[in-house]
PDB file of C-alpha atoms in Angstrom:
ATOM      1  CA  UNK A   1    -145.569 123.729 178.290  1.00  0.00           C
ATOM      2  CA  UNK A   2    -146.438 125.878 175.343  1.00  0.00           C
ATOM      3  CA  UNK A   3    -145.545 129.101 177.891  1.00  0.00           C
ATOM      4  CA  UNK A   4    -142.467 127.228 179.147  1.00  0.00           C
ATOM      5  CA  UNK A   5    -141.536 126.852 175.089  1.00  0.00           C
ATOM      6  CA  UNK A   6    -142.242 130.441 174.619  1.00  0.00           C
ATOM      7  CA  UNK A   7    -140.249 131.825 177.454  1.00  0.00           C
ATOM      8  CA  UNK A   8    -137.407 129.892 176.520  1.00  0.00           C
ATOM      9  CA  UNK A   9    -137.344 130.717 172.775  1.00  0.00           C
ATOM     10  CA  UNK A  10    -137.588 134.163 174.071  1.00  0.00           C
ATOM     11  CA  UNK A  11    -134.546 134.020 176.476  1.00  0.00           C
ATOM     12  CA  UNK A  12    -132.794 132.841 173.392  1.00  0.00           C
ATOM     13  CA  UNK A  13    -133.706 135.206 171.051  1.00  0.00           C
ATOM     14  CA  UNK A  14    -132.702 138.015 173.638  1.00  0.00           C
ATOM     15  CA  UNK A  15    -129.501 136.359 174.130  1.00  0.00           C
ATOM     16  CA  UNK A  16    -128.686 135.776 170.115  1.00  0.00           C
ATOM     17  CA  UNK A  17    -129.922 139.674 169.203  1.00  0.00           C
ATOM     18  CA  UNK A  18    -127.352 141.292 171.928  1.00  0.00           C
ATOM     19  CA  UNK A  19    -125.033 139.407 170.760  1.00  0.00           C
ATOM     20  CA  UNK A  20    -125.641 139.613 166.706  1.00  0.00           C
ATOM     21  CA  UNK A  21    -125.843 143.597 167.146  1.00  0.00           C
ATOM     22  CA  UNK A  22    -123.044 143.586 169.378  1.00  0.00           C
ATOM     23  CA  UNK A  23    -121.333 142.521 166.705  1.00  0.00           C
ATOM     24  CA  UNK A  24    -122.237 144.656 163.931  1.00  0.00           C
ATOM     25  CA  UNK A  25    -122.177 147.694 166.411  1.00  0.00           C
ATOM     26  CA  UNK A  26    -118.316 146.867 167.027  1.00  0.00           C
ATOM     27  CA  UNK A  27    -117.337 146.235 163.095  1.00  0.00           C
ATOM     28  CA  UNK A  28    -119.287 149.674 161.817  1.00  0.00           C
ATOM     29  CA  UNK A  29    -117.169 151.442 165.032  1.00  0.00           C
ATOM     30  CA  UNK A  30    -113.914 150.016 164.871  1.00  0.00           C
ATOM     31  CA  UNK A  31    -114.117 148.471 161.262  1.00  0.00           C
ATOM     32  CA  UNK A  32    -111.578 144.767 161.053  1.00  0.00           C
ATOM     33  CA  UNK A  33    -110.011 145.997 164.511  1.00  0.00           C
ATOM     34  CA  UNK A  34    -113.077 144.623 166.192  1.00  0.00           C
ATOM     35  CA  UNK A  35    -112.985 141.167 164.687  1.00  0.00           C
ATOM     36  CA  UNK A  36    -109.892 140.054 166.199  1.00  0.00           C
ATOM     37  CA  UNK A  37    -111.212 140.703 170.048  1.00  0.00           C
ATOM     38  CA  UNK A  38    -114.630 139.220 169.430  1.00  0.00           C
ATOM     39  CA  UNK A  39    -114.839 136.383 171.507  1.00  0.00           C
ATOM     40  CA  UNK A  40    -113.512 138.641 174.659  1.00  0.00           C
ATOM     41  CA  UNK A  41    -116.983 140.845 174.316  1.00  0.00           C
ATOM     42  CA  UNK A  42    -119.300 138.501 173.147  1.00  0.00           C
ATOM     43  CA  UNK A  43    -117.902 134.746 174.585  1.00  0.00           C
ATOM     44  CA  UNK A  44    -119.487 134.872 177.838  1.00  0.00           C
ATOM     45  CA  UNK A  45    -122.910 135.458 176.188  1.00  0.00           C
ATOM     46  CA  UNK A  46    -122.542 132.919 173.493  1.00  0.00           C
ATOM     47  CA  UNK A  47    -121.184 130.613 175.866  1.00  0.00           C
ATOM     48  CA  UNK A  48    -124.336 130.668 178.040  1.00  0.00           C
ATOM     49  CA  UNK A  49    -127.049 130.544 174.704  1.00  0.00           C
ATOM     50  CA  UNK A  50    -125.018 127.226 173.701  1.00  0.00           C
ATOM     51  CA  UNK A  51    -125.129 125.839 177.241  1.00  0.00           C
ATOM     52  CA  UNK A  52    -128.978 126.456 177.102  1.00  0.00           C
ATOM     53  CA  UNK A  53    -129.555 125.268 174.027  1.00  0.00           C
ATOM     54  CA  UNK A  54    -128.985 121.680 175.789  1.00  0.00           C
ATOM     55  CA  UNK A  55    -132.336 121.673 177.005  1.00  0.00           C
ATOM     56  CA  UNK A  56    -133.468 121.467 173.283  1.00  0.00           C
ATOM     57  CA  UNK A  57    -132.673 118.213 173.055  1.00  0.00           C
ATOM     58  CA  UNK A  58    -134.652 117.238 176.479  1.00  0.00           C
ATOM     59  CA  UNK A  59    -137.514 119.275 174.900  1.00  0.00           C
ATOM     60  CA  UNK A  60    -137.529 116.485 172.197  1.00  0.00           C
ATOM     61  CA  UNK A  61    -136.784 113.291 174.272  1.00  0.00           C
ATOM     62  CA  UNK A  62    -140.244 114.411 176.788  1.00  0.00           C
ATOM     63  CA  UNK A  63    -141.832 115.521 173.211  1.00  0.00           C
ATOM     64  CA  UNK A  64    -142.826 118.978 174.457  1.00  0.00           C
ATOM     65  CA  UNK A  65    -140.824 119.395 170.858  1.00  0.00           C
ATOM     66  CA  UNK A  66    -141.561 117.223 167.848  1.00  0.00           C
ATOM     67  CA  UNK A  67    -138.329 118.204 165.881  1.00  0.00           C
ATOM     68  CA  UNK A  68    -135.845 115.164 165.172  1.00  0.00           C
ATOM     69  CA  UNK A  69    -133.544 114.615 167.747  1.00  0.00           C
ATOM     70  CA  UNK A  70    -130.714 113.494 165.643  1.00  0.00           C
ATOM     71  CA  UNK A  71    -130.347 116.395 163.334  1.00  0.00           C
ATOM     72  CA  UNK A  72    -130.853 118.584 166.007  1.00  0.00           C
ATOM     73  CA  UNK A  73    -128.971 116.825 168.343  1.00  0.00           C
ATOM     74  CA  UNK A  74    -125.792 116.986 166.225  1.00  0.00           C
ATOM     75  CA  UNK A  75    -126.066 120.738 165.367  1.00  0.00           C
ATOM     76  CA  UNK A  76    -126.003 121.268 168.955  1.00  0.00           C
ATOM     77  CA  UNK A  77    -123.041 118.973 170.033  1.00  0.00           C
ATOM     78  CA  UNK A  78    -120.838 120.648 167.023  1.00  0.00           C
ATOM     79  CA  UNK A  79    -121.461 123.961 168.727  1.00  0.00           C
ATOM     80  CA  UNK A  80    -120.863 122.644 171.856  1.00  0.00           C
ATOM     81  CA  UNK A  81    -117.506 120.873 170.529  1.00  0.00           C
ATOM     82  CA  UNK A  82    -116.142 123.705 168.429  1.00  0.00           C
ATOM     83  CA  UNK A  83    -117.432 126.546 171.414  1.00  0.00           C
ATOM     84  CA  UNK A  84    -115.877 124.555 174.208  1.00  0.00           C
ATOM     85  CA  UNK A  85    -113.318 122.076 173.310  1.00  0.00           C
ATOM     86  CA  UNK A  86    -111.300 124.049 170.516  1.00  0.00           C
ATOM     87  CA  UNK A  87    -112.270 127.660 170.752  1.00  0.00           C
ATOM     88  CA  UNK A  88    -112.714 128.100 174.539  1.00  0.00           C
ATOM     89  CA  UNK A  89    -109.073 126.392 175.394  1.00  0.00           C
ATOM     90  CA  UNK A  90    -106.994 127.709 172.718  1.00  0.00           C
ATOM     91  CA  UNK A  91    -106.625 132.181 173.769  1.00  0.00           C
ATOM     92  CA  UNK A  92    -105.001 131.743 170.083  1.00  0.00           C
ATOM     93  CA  UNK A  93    -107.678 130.722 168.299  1.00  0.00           C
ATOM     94  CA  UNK A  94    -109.933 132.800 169.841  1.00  0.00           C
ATOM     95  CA  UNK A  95    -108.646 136.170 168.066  1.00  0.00           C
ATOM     96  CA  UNK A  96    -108.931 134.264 164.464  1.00  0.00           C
ATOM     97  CA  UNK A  97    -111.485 135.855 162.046  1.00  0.00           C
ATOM     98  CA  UNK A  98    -112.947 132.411 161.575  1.00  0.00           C
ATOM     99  CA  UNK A  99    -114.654 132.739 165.050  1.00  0.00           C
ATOM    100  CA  UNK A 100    -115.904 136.160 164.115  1.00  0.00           C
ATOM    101  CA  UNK A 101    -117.165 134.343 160.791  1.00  0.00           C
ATOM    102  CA  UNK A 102    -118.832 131.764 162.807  1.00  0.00           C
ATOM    103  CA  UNK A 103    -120.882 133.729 165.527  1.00  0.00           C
ATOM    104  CA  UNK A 104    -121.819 135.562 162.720  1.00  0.00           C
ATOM    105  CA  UNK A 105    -123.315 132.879 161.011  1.00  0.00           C
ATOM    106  CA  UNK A 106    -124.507 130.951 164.388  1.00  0.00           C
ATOM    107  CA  UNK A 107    -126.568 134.134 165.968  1.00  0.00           C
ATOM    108  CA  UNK A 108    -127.809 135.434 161.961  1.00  0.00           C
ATOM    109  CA  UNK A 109    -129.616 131.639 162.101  1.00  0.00           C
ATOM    110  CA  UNK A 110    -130.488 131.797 165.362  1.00  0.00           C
ATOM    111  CA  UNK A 111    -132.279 135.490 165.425  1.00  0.00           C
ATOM    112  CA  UNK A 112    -134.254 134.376 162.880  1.00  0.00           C
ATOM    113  CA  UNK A 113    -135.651 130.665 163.899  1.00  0.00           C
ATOM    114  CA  UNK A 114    -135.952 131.799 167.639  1.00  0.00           C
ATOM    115  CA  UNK A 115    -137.952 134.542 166.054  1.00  0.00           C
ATOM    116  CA  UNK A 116    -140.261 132.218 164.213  1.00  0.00           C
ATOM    117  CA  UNK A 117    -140.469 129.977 167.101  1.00  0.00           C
ATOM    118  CA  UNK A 118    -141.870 132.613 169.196  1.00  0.00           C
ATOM    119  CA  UNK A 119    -144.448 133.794 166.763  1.00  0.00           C
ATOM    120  CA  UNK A 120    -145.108 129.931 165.905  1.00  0.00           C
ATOM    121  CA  UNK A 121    -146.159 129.538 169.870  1.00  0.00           C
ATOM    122  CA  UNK A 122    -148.718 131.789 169.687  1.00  0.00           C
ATOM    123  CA  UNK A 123    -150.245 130.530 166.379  1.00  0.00           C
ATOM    124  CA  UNK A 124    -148.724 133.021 164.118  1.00  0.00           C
ATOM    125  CA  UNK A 125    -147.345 132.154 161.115  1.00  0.00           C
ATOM    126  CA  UNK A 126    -145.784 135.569 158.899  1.00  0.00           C
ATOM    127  CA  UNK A 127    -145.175 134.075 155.364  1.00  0.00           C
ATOM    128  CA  UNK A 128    -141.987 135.598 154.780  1.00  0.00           C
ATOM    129  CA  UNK A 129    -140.121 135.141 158.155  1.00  0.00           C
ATOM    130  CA  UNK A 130    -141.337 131.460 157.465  1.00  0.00           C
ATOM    131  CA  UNK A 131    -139.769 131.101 153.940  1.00  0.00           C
ATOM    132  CA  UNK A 132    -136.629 133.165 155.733  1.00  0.00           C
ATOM    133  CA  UNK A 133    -136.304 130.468 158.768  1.00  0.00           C
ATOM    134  CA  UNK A 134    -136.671 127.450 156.450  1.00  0.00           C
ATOM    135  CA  UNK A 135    -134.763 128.684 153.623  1.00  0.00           C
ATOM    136  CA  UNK A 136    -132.068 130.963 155.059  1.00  0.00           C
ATOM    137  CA  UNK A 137    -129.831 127.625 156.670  1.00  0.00           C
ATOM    138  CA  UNK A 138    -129.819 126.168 154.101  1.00  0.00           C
ATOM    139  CA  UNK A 139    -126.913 127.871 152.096  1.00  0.00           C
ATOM    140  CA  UNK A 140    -125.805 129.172 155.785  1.00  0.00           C
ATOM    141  CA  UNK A 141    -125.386 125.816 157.120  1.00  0.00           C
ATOM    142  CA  UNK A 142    -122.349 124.710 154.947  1.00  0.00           C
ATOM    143  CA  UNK A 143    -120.856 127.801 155.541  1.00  0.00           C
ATOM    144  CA  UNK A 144    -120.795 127.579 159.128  1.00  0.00           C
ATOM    145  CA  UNK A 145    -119.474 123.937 159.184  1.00  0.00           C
ATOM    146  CA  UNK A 146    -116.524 125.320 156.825  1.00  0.00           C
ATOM    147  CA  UNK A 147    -116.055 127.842 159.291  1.00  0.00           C
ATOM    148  CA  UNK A 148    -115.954 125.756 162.099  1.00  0.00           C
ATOM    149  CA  UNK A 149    -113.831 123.392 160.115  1.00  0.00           C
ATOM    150  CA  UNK A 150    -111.507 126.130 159.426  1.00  0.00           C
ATOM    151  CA  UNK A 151    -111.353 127.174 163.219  1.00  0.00           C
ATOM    152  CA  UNK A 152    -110.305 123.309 164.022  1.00  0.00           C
ATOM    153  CA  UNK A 153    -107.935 123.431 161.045  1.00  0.00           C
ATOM    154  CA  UNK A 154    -105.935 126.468 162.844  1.00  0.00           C
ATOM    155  CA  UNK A 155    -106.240 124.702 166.136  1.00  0.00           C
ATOM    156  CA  UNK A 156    -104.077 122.024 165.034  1.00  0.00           C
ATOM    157  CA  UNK A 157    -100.903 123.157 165.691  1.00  0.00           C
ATOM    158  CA  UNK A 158    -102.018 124.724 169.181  1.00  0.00           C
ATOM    159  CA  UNK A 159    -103.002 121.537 170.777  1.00  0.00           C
ATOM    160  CA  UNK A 160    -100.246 119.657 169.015  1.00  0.00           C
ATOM    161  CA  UNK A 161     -97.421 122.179 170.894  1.00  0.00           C
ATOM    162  CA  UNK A 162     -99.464 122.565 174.389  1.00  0.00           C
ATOM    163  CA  UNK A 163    -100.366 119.074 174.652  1.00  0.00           C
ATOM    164  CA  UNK A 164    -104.041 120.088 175.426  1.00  0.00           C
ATOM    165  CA  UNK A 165    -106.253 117.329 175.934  1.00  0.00           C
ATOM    166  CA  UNK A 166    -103.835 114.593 174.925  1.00  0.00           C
ATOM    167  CA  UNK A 167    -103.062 112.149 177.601  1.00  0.00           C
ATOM    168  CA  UNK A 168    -100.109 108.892 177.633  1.00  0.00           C
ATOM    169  CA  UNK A 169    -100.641 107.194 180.254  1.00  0.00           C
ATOM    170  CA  UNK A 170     -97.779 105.698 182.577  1.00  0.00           C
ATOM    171  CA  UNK A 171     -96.416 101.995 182.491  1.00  0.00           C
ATOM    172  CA  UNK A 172     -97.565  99.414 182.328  1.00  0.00           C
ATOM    173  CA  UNK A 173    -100.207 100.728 180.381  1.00  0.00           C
ATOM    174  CA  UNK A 174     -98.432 102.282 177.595  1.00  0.00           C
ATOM    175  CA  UNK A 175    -101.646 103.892 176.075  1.00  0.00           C
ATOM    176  CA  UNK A 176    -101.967 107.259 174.672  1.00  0.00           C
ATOM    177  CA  UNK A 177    -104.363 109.384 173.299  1.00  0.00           C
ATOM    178  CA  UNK A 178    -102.927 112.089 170.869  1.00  0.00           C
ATOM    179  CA  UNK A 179    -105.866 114.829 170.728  1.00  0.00           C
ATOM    180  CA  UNK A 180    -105.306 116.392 167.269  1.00  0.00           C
ATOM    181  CA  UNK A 181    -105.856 113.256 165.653  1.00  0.00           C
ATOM    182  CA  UNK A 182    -109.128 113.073 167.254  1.00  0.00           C
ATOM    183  CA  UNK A 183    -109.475 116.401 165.618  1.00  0.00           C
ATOM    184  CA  UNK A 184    -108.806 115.080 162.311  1.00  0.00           C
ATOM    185  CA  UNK A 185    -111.757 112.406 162.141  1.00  0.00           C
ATOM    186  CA  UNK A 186    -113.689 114.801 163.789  1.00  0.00           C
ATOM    187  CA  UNK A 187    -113.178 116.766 160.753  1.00  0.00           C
ATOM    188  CA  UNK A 188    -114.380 114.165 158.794  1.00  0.00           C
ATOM    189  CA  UNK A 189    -117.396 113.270 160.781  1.00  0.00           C
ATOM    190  CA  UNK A 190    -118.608 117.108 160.453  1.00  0.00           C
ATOM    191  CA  UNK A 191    -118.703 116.986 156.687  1.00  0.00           C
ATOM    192  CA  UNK A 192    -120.526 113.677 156.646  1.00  0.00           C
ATOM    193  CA  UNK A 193    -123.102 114.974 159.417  1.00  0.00           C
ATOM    194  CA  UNK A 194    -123.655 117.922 157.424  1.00  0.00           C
ATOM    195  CA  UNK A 195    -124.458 116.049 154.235  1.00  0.00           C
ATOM    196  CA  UNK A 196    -127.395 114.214 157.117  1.00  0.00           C
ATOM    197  CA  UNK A 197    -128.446 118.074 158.325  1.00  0.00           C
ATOM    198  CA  UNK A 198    -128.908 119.623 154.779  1.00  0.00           C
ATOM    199  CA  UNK A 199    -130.964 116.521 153.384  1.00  0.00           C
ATOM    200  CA  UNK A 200    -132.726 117.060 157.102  1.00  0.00           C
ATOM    201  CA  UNK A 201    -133.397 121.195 156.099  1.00  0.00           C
ATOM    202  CA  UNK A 202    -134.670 120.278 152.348  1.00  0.00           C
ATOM    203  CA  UNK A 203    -137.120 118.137 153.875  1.00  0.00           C
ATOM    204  CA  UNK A 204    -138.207 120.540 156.847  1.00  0.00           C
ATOM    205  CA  UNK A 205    -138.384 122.869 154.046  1.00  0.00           C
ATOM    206  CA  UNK A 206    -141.138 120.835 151.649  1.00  0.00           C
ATOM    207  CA  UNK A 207    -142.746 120.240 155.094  1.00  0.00           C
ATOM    208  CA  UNK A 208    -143.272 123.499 156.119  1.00  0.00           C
ATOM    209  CA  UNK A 209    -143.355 125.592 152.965  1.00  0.00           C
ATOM    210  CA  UNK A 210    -145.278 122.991 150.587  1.00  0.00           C
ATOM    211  CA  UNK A 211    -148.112 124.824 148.825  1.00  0.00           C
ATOM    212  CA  UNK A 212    -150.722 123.302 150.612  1.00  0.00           C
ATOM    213  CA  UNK A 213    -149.155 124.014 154.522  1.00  0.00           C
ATOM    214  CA  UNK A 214    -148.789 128.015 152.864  1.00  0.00           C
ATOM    215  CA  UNK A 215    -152.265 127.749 151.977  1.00  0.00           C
ATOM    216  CA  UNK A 216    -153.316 126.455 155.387  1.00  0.00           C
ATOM    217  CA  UNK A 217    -150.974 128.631 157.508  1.00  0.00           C
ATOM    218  CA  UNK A 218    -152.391 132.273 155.455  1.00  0.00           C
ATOM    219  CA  UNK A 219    -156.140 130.926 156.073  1.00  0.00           C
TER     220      UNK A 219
END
């Protein structure tokens, strides 16, 4: 399992660090030009790392991983959400600088705790890239919910034109479901979930970087 763990965190990583210098390749080459055309060069990839990142949460129900499944479990359905239900069916949305923003954000996080993982796996434990991994998301974290808040924000008006995902149903039922107002509480619910994640990240935090687990980890 510990092999499986390691060759996953490592397909991960590989897929995160293409895309994260991808990125900053494009911007130093073709400066703000690039940002607007992100998602066409880099979607396909990201796509596929969220879509894999699924299997994190069976990693936790068989308890091949002892993370919580609730904090983790909602940091992966808001990518999934945000990735597939508002970015991935709007082709308007997709040239925003808020995506840019927030595969920034996703794959800077991601580099660096699949990076950790991997060393973790094989019983090492480097100081510094464990204070970065446990202390990096935490300011990072709010950022990228605002981000993906902003991306639903400018979605709005999108789905409330195309109809996307909003269904009335015929007579005699007379029932309809108006998708941007599911937007809106979603909105809501991803403020209040990330109040949950950050108390979740202070915790990991004392957990892992307490001084007696530093002490433990450098002997």
């Amino acid at each position: 399992m510990n092999t499986y763990l390691f060759v996953y965190d490592l397909m991960q990583f590989c897929g995160h660090s293409w895309i994260f210098t991808n990125m900053i390749i494009r911007f130093m080459s073709f400066g703000k030009d690039s940002l607007a055309d992100t998602f066409y060069s880099i979607g396909l990839v990201m796509r596929l790392c969220q879509l894999l990142s699924v299997l994190e949460i069976l990693h936790i129900l068989i308890g091949i991983d002892k993370s919580r499944l609730f904090p983790r479990f909602l940091q992966i359905t808001e990518r999934i959400i945000v990735l597939f239900v508002v970015i991935n069916s709007q082709e308007e949305v997709q040239g925003k600088y808020a995506v840019c923003v927030l595969f920034f954000l996703w794959n800077l996080l991601d580099v660096v705790r699949y990076t950790y993982n991997m060393l973790a796996r094989t019983g090492i434990y480097y100081l510094p890239l464990t204070w970065l991994n446990f202390s990096l998301c935490i300011p990072l974290y709010p950022l990228s919910v605002l981000a993906k808040a902003f991306a639903i924000w400018v979605s709005l008006p999108y789905f409330e034109s195309l109809g996307t995902y909003s269904i009335k149903l015929p007579f005699p039922f007379a029932f309809s479901i108006y998708f941007p107002y599911i937007l809106k509480i979603y909105l809501l619910v991803l403020f209040i979930g990330m109040c949950f994640i950050i108390q979740n990240l202070f915790s990991e935090r004392k957990a892992h970087l307490g001084t007696g687990n530093i002490k433990k980890k450098r002997s």
